[in-house]
CSV table of C-alpha atoms and ligand atoms in Angstrom, one decimal:
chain,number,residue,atom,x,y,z
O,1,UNK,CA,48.1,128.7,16.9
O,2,UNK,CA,51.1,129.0,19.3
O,3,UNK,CA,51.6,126.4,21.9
O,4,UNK,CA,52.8,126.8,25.1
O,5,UNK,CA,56.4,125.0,25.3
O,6,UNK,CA,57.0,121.4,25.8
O,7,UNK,CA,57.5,120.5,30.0
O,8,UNK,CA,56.1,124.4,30.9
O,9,UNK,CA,53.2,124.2,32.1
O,10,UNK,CA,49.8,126.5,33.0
O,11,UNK,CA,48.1,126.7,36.2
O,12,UNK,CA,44.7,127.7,35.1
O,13,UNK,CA,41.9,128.9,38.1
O,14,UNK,CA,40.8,125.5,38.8
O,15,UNK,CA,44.3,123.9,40.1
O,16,UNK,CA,44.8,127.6,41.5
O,17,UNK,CA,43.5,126.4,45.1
O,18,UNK,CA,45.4,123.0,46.1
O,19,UNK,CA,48.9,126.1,45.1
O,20,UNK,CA,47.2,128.6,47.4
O,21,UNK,CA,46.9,125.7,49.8
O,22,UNK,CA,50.5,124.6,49.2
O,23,UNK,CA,52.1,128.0,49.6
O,24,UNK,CA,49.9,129.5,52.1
O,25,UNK,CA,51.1,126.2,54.7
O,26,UNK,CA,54.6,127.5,53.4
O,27,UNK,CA,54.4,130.8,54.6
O,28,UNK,CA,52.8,130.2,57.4
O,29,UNK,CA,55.2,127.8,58.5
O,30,UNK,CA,58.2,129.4,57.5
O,31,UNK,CA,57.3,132.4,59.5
O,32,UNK,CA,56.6,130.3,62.5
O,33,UNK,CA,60.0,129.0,62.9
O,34,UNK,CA,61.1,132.3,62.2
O,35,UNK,CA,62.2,132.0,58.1
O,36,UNK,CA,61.8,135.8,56.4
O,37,UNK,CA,61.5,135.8,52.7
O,38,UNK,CA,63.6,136.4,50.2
O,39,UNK,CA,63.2,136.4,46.6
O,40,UNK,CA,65.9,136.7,44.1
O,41,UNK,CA,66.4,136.9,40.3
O,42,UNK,CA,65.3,133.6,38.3
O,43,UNK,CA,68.3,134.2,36.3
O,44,UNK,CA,72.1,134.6,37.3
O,45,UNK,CA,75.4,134.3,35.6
O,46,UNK,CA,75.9,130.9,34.7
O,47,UNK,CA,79.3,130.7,36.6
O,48,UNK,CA,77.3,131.1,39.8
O,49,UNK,CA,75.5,127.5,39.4
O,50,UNK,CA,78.4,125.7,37.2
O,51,UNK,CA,80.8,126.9,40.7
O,52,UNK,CA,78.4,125.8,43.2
O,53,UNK,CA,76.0,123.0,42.1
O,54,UNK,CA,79.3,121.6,40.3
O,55,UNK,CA,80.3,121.1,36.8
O,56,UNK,CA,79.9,117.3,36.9
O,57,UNK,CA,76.3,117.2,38.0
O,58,UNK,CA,73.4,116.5,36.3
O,59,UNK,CA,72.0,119.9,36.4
O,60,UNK,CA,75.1,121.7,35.3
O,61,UNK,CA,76.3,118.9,32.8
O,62,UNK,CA,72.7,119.0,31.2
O,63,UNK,CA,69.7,120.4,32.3
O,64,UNK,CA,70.3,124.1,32.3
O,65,UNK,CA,68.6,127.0,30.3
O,66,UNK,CA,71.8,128.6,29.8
O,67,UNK,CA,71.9,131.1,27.2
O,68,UNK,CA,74.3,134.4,25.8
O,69,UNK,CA,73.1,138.0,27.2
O,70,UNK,CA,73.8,140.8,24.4
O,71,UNK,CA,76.9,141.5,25.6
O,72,UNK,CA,78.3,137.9,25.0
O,73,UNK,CA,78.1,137.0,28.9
O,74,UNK,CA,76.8,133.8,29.7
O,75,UNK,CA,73.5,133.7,31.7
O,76,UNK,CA,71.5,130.9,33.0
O,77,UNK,CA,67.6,130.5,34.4
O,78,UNK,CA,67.7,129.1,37.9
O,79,UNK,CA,67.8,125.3,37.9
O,80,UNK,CA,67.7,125.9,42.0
O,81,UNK,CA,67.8,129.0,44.1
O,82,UNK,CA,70.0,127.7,46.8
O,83,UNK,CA,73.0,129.3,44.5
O,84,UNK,CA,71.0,132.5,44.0
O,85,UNK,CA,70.6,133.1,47.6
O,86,UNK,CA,73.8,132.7,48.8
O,87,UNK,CA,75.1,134.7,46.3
O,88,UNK,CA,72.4,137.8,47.8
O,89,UNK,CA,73.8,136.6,51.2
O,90,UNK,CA,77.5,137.3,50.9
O,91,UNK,CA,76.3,140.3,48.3
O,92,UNK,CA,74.7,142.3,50.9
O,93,UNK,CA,76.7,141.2,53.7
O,94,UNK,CA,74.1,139.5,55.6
O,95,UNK,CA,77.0,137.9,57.6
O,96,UNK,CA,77.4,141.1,59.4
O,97,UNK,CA,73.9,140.6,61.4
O,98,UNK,CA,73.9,140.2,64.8
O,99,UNK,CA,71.0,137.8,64.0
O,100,UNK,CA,70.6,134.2,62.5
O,101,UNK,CA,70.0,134.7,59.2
O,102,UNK,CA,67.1,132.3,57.9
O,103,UNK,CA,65.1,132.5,54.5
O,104,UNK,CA,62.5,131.3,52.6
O,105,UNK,CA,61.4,131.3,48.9
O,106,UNK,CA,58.8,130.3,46.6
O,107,UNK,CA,59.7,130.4,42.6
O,108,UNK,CA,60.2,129.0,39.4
O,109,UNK,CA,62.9,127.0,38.6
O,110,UNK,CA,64.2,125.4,35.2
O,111,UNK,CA,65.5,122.0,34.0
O,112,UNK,CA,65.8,120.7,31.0
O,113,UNK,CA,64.5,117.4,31.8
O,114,UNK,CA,62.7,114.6,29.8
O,115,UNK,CA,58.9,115.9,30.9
O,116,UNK,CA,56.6,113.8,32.8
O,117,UNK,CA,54.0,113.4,35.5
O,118,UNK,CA,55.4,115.2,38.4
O,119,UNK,CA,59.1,116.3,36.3
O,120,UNK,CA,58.6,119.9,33.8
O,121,UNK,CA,61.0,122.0,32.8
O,122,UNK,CA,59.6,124.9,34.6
O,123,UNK,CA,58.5,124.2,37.9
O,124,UNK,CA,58.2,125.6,41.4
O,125,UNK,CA,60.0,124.7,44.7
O,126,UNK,CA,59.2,126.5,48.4
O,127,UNK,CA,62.7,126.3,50.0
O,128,UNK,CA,64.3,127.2,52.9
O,129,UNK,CA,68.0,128.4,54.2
O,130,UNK,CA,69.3,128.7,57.7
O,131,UNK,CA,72.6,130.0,57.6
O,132,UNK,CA,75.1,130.6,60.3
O,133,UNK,CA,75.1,127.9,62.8
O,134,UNK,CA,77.2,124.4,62.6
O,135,UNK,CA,74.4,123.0,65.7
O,136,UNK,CA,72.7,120.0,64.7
O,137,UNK,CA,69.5,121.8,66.4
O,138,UNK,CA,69.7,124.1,63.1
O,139,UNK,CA,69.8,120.7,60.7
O,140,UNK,CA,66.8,119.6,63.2
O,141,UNK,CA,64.8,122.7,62.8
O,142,UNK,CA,65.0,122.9,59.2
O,143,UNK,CA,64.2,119.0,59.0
O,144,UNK,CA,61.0,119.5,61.4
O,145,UNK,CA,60.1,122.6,59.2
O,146,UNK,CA,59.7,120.6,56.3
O,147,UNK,CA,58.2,117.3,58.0
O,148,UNK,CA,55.5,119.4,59.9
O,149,UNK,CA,54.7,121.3,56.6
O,150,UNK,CA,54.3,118.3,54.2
O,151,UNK,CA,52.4,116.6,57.2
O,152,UNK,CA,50.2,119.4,57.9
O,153,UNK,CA,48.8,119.0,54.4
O,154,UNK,CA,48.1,115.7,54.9
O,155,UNK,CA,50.1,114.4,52.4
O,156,UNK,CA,50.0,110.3,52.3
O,157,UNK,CA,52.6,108.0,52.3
O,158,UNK,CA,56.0,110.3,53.3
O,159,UNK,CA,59.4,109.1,54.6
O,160,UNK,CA,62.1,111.2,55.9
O,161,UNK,CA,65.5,109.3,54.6
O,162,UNK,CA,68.7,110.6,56.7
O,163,UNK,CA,72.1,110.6,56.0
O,164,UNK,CA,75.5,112.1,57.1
O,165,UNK,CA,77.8,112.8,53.8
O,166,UNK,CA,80.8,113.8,56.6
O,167,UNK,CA,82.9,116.6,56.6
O,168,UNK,CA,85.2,117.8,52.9
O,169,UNK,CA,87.6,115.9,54.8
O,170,UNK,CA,86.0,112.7,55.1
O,171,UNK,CA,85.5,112.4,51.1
O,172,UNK,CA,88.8,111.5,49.8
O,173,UNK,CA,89.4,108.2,51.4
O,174,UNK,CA,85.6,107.3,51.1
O,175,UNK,CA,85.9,108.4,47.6
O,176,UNK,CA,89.1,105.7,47.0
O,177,UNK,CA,87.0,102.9,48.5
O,178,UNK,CA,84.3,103.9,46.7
O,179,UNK,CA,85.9,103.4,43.3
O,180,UNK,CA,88.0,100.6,44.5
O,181,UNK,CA,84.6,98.9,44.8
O,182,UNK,CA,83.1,100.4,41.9
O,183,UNK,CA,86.1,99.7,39.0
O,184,UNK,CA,85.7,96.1,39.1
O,185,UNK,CA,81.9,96.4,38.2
O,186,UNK,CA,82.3,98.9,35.6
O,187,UNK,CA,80.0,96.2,33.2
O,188,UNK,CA,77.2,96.0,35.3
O,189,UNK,CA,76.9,100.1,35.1
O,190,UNK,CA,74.8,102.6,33.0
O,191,UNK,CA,77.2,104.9,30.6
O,192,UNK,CA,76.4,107.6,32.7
O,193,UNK,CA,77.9,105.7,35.9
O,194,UNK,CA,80.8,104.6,33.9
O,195,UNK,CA,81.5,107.9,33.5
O,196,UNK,CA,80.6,109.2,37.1
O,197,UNK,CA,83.5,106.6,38.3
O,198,UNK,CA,86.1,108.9,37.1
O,199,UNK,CA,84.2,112.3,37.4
O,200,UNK,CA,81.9,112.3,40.7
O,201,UNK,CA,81.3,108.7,41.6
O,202,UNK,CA,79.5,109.4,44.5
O,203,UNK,CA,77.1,110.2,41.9
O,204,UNK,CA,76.8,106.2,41.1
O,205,UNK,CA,74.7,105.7,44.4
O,206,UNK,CA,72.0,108.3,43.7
O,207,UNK,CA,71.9,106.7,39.9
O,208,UNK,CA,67.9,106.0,39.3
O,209,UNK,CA,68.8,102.8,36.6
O,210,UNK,CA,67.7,99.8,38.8
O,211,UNK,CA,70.9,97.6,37.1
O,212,UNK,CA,72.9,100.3,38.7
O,213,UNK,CA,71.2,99.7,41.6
O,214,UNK,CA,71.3,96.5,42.1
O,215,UNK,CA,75.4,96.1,41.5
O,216,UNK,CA,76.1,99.0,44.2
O,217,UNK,CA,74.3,97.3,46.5
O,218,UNK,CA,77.1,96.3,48.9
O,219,UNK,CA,78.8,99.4,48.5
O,220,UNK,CA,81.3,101.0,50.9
O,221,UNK,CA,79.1,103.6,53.0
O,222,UNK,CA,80.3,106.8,53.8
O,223,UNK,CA,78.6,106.5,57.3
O,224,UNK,CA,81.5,103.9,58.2
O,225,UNK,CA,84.1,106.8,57.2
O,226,UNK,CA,83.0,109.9,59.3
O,227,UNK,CA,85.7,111.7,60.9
O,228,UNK,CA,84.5,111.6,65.0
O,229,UNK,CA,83.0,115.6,64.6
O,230,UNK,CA,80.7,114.5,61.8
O,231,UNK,CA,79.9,111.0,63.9
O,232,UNK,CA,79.3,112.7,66.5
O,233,UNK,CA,77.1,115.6,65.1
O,234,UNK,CA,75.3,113.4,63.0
O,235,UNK,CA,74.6,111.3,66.8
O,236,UNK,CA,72.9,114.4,67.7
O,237,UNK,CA,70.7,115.2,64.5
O,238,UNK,CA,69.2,111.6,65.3
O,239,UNK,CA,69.1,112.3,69.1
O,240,UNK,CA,67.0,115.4,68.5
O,241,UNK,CA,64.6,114.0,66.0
O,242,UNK,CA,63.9,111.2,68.1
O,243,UNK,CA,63.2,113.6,70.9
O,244,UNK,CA,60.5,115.5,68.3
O,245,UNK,CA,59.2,112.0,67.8
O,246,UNK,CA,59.9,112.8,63.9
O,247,UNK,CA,60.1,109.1,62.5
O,248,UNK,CA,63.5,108.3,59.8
O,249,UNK,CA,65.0,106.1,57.9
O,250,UNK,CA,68.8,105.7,57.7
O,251,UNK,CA,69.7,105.3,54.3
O,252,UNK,CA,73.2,105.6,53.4
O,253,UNK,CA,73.2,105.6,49.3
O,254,UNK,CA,71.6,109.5,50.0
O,255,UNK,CA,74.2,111.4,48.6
O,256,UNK,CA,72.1,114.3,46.8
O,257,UNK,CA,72.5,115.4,43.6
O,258,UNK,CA,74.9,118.9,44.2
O,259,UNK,CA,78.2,118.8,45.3
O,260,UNK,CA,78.2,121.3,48.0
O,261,UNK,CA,76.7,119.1,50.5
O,262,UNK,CA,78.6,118.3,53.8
O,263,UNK,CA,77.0,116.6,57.1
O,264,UNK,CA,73.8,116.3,57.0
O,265,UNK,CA,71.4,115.1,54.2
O,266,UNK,CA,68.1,114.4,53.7
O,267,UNK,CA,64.8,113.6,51.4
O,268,UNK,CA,61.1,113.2,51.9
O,269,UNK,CA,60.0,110.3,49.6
O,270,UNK,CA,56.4,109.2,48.6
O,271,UNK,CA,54.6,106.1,48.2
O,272,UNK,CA,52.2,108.3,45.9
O,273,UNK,CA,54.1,109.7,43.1
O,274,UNK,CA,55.1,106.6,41.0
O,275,UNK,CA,58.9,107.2,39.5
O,276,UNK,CA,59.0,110.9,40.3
O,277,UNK,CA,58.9,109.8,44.5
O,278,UNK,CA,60.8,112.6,46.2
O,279,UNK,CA,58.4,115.3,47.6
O,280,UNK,CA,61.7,117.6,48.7
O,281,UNK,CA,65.1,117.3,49.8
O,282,UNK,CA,67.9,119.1,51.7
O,283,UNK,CA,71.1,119.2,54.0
O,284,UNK,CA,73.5,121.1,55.2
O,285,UNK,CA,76.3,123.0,52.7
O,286,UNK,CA,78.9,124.4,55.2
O,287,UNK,CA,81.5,125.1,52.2
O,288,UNK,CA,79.0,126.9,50.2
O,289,UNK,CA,79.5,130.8,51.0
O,290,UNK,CA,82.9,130.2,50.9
O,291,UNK,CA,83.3,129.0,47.5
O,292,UNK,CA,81.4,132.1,46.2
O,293,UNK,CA,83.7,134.2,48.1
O,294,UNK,CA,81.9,134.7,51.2
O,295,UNK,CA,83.4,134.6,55.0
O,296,UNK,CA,83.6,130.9,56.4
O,297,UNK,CA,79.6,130.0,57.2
O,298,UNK,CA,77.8,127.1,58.2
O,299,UNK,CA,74.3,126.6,56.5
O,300,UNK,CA,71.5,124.0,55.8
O,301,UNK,CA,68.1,124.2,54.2
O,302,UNK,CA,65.7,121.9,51.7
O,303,UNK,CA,63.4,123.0,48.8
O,304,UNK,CA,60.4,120.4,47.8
O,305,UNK,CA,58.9,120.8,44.5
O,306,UNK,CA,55.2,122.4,44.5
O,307,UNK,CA,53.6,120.5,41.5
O,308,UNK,CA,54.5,117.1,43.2
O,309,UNK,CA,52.8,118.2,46.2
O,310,UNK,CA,50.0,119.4,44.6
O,311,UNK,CA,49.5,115.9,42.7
O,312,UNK,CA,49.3,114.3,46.1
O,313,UNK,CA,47.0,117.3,47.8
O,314,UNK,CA,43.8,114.9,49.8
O,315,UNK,CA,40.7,116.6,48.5
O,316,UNK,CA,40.7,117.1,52.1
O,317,UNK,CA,43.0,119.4,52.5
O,318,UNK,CA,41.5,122.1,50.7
O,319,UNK,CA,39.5,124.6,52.5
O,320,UNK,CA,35.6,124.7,51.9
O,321,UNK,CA,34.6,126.8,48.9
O,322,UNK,CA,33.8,130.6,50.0
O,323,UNK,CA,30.1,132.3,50.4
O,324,UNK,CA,29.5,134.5,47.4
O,325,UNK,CA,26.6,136.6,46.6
O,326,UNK,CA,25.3,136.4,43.0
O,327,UNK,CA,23.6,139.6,42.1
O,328,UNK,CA,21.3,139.1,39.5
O,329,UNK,CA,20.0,143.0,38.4
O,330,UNK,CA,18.0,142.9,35.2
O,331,UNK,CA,15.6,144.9,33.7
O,332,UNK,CA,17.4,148.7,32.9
O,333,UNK,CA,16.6,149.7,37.0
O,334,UNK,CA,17.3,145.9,38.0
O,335,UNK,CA,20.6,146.5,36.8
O,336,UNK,CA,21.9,149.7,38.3
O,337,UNK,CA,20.5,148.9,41.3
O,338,UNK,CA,22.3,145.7,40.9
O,339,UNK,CA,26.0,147.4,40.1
O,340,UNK,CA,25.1,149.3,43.0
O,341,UNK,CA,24.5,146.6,45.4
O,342,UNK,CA,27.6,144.2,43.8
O,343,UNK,CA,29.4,147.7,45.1
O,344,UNK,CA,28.4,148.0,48.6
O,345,UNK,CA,28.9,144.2,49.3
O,346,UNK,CA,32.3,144.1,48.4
O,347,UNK,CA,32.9,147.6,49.7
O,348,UNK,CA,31.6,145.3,53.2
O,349,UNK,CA,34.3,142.5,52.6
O,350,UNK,CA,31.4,139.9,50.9
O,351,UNK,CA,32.7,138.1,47.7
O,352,UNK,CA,30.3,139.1,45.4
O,353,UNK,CA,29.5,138.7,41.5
O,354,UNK,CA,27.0,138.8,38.7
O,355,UNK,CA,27.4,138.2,34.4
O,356,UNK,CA,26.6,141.1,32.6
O,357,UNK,CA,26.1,138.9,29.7
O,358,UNK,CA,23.2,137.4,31.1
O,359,UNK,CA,19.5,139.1,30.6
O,360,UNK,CA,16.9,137.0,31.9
O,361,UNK,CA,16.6,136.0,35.8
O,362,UNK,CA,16.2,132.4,34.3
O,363,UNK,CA,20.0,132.8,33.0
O,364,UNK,CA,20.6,134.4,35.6
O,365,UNK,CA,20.0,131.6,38.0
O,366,UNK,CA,21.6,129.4,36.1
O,367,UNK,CA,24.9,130.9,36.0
O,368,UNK,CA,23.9,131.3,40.1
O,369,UNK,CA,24.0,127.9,40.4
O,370,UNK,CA,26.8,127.4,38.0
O,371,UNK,CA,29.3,129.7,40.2
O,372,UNK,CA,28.0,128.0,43.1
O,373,UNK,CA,26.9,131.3,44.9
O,374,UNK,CA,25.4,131.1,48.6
O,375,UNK,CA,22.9,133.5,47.4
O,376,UNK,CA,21.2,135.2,45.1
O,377,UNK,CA,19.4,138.8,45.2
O,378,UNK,CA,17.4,139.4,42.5
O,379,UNK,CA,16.8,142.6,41.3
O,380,UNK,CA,14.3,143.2,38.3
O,381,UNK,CA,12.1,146.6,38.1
O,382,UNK,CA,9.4,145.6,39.8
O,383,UNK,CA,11.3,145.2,42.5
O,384,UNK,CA,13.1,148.6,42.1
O,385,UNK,CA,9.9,149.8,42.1
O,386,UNK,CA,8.5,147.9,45.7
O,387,UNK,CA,11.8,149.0,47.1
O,388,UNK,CA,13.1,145.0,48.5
O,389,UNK,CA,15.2,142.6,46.5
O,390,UNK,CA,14.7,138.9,46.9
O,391,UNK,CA,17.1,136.8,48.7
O,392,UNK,CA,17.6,133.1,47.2
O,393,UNK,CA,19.3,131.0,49.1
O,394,UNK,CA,20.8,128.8,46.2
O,395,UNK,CA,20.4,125.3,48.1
O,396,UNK,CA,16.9,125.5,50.0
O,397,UNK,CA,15.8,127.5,47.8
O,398,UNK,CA,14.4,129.8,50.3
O,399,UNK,CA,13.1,132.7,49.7
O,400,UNK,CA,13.4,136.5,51.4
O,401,UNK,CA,12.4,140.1,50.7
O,402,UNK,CA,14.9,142.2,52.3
O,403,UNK,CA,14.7,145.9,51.7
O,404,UNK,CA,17.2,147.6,48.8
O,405,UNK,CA,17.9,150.5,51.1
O,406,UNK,CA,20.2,148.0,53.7
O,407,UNK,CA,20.2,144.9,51.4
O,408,UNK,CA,24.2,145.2,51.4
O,409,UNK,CA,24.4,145.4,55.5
O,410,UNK,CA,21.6,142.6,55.9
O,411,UNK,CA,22.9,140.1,53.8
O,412,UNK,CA,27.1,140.9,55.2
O,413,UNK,CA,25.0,139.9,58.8
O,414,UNK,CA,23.8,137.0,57.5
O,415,UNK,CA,27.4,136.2,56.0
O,416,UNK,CA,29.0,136.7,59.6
O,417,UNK,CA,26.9,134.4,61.0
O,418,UNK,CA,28.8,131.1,61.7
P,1,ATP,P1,64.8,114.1,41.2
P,1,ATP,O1,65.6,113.0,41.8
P,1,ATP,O2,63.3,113.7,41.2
P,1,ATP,O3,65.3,114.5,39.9
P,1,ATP,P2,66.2,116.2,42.4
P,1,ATP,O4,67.1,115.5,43.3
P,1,ATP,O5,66.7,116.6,41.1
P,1,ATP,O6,64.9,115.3,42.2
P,1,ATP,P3,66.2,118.6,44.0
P,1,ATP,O7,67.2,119.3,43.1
P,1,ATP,O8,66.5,118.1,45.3
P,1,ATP,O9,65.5,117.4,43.1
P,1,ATP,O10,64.9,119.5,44.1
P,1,ATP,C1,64.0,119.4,45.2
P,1,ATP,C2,62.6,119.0,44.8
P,1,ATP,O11,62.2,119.7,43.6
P,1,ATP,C3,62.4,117.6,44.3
P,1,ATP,O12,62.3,116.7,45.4
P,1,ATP,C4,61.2,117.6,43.5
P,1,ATP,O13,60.0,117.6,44.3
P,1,ATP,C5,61.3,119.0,42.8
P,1,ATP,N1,61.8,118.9,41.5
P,1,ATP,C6,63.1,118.7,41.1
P,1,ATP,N2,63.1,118.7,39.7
P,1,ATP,C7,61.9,118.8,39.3
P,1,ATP,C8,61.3,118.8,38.0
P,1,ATP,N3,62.0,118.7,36.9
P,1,ATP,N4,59.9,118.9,37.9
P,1,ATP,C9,59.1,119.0,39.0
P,1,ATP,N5,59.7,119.0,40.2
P,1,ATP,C10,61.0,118.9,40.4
P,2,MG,MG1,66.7,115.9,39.1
């Protein structure tokens, strides 16, 4: 037998509903603060992430699917779809609308990551991306987007971290400090920081390795080195969410994993998810468009990853199972009269189903009461031949004959009902 691969994962019908939950709340609120979707290709040319994620990230140095097309060209699966979308942005010169241009997606994306609860190598973000507008309003709008949605699913134990990485300008002489404070502690750091010192040493405070840590501790933060703009538009990002009475927490060692970010930064963290505790993240990427060859163009968005919020999902949550009809037709009358019937209801909008497998109305309950239906209409010969079916209502147990000729019509009234 072939197995499915390592980290890549079904979702078979019985998860199905906490996803339809998850991304139903995502459109919804996506098209209430007026995010259209988009959807673009889950694989590009591989120059498109390595040129905006950056080539001495995480992603790009070693979790990409990256792979040769037929003609030799190097093509990658989408570790993210930020890249992807800009790329459709300056593509189809969305720059040119007189309008704010704001999207939404829901997709697959792929890592190649060390699988675990709540980390695969194929997995699903809903994301957003505002682009156009420098106003800290648009950083707050995306921010509320997300907090509103992962709160309106009820999801327990969230915080909203905040941070301002400053403007491209700001980065060199943090950087200096930075590595002025980090050089001397080179022994205390994982390889991988000892490395990030010389390549992207930002990247040391967003290192997971507790030792690492624990030495950066007293680190230079970039907050101290923001050029007045970025001070002062990372005042009003604060100003604003404190208006919305969104709750944060300043924390100054979020510096993101991608190298496009600029201003504003953020992540949603849970108490619920053991090691794997950030629900979604974003900020803003005003250099982005522009590095992949677009016109100047100020944007910010977030993407949080669907499987964690699924394994967080309150029974709550999810809405109350549908009223279904079981039809149980047997008998050879029973059961054309029954396909009939199964017809008419959902022809009348009423979920309805039956198992053609089963032949006695003692299995046929069963699998009633197995499928959880509402109701069941039993159909034998005998009562083809009186003309009624009966109507079971599968908790009481009660009992009705209702006439075949408007059985459908009856029982959608009775499914109206509140
Ligand atoms: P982490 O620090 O957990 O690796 P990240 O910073 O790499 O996350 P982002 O690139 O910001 O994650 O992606 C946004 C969200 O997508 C994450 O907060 C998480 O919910 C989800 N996500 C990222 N990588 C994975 C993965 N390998 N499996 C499942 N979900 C993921
Ligand atoms: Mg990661």
């Amino acid at each position: 037998m072939i197995r499915g691969i390592k980290g890549v994962k079904d979702t078979l019908p019985d998860e199905m509903p906490r996803w339809q939950v998850i991304e139903g709340a995502a459109r919804r609120f996506s098209h209430l603060y007026g995010f259209r979707e988009i959807r673009v290709p889950v694989f590009e040319m591989t120059e498109l992430f390595a040129r905006s994620i950056g080539t001495s990230t995480d992603i790009v140095e070693k979790e990409m699917y990256t792979f040769q097309d037929r003609d030799g060209s190097s093509l990658t699966l989408r570790p993210e779809a930020t890249a992807g979308v800009v790329r459709a942005y300056i593509e189809h010169n969305l720059a040119a609308s007189p309008t704010a241009q704001k999207f939404y997606y829901l997709g697959p994306m792929f890592r190649h990551e060390r699988p675990q609860a709540g980390r695969l190598r194929q997995f699903h973000q809903y994301g957003v991306e505002s682009f156009g507008s420098v106003s800290p309003q648009a950083d707050v709008e995306v921010i509320s987007l997300l907090w509103r949605f992962l709160s309106s699913l009820g999801l327990p134990g969230l915080t909203l971290e905040l941070n301002s990485l400053g403007e491209a300008g700001d980065r060199p002489a943090y950087k200096t400090a930075l590595v002025a404070f980090l050089k001397p502690l080179e022994d205390k750091l994982c390889q991988n920081c000892r490395r990030r010192i010389e390549t992207n040493p930002l990247r040391v405070l967003d290192c997971k390795v507790p030792t690492c840590k624990a030495a950066t501790e007293a680190a230079p933060k970039l907050t101290d080195y923001l050029s007045p703009f970025a001070r002062e538009h990372f005042e009003a990002v604060r100003a604003t969410l404190d208006s919305l009475r969104i709750p944060y927490l300043l924390n100054p060692r979020l510096v993101r994993g991608l190298d496009y970010y600029t201003l504003t930064t953020f992540e949603v963290t849970t108490t619920h998810l053991g090691a794997q505790n950030a629900v979604g993240a974003g900020g803003r990427y005003d250099g982005l468009v522009e590095v992949l060859g677009g016109p100047t163009t100020p944007a910010v968005g977030f993407a949080v990853g669907i499987e964690r919020i699924s394994l967080m999902l309150p029974e709550g949550s999810l809405p109350a199972a549908v009223k279904t009809v079981f039809v149980a037709g047997f008998g050879p009358q029973g059961l054309v009269a029954g396909v009939k019937l199964l017809d008419e209801l959902r022809f009348l909008g009423v979920s309805a189903d039956s198992d053609f497998r089963a032949s006695s109305l003692k299995t046929l309950l069963r699998q009633a009461d197995r499928l959880r239906a509402t109701y069941c209409a039993i159909i034998g010969d005998d009562e083809v031949a009186k003309g009624t079916l009966i109507l079971r209502h599968m908790q009481t147990k009660e009992q009705q004959a209702i006439p075949l000729g408007k059985a459908a019509s009856s029982i959608a009234s009775l499914f109206l009902k509140p």
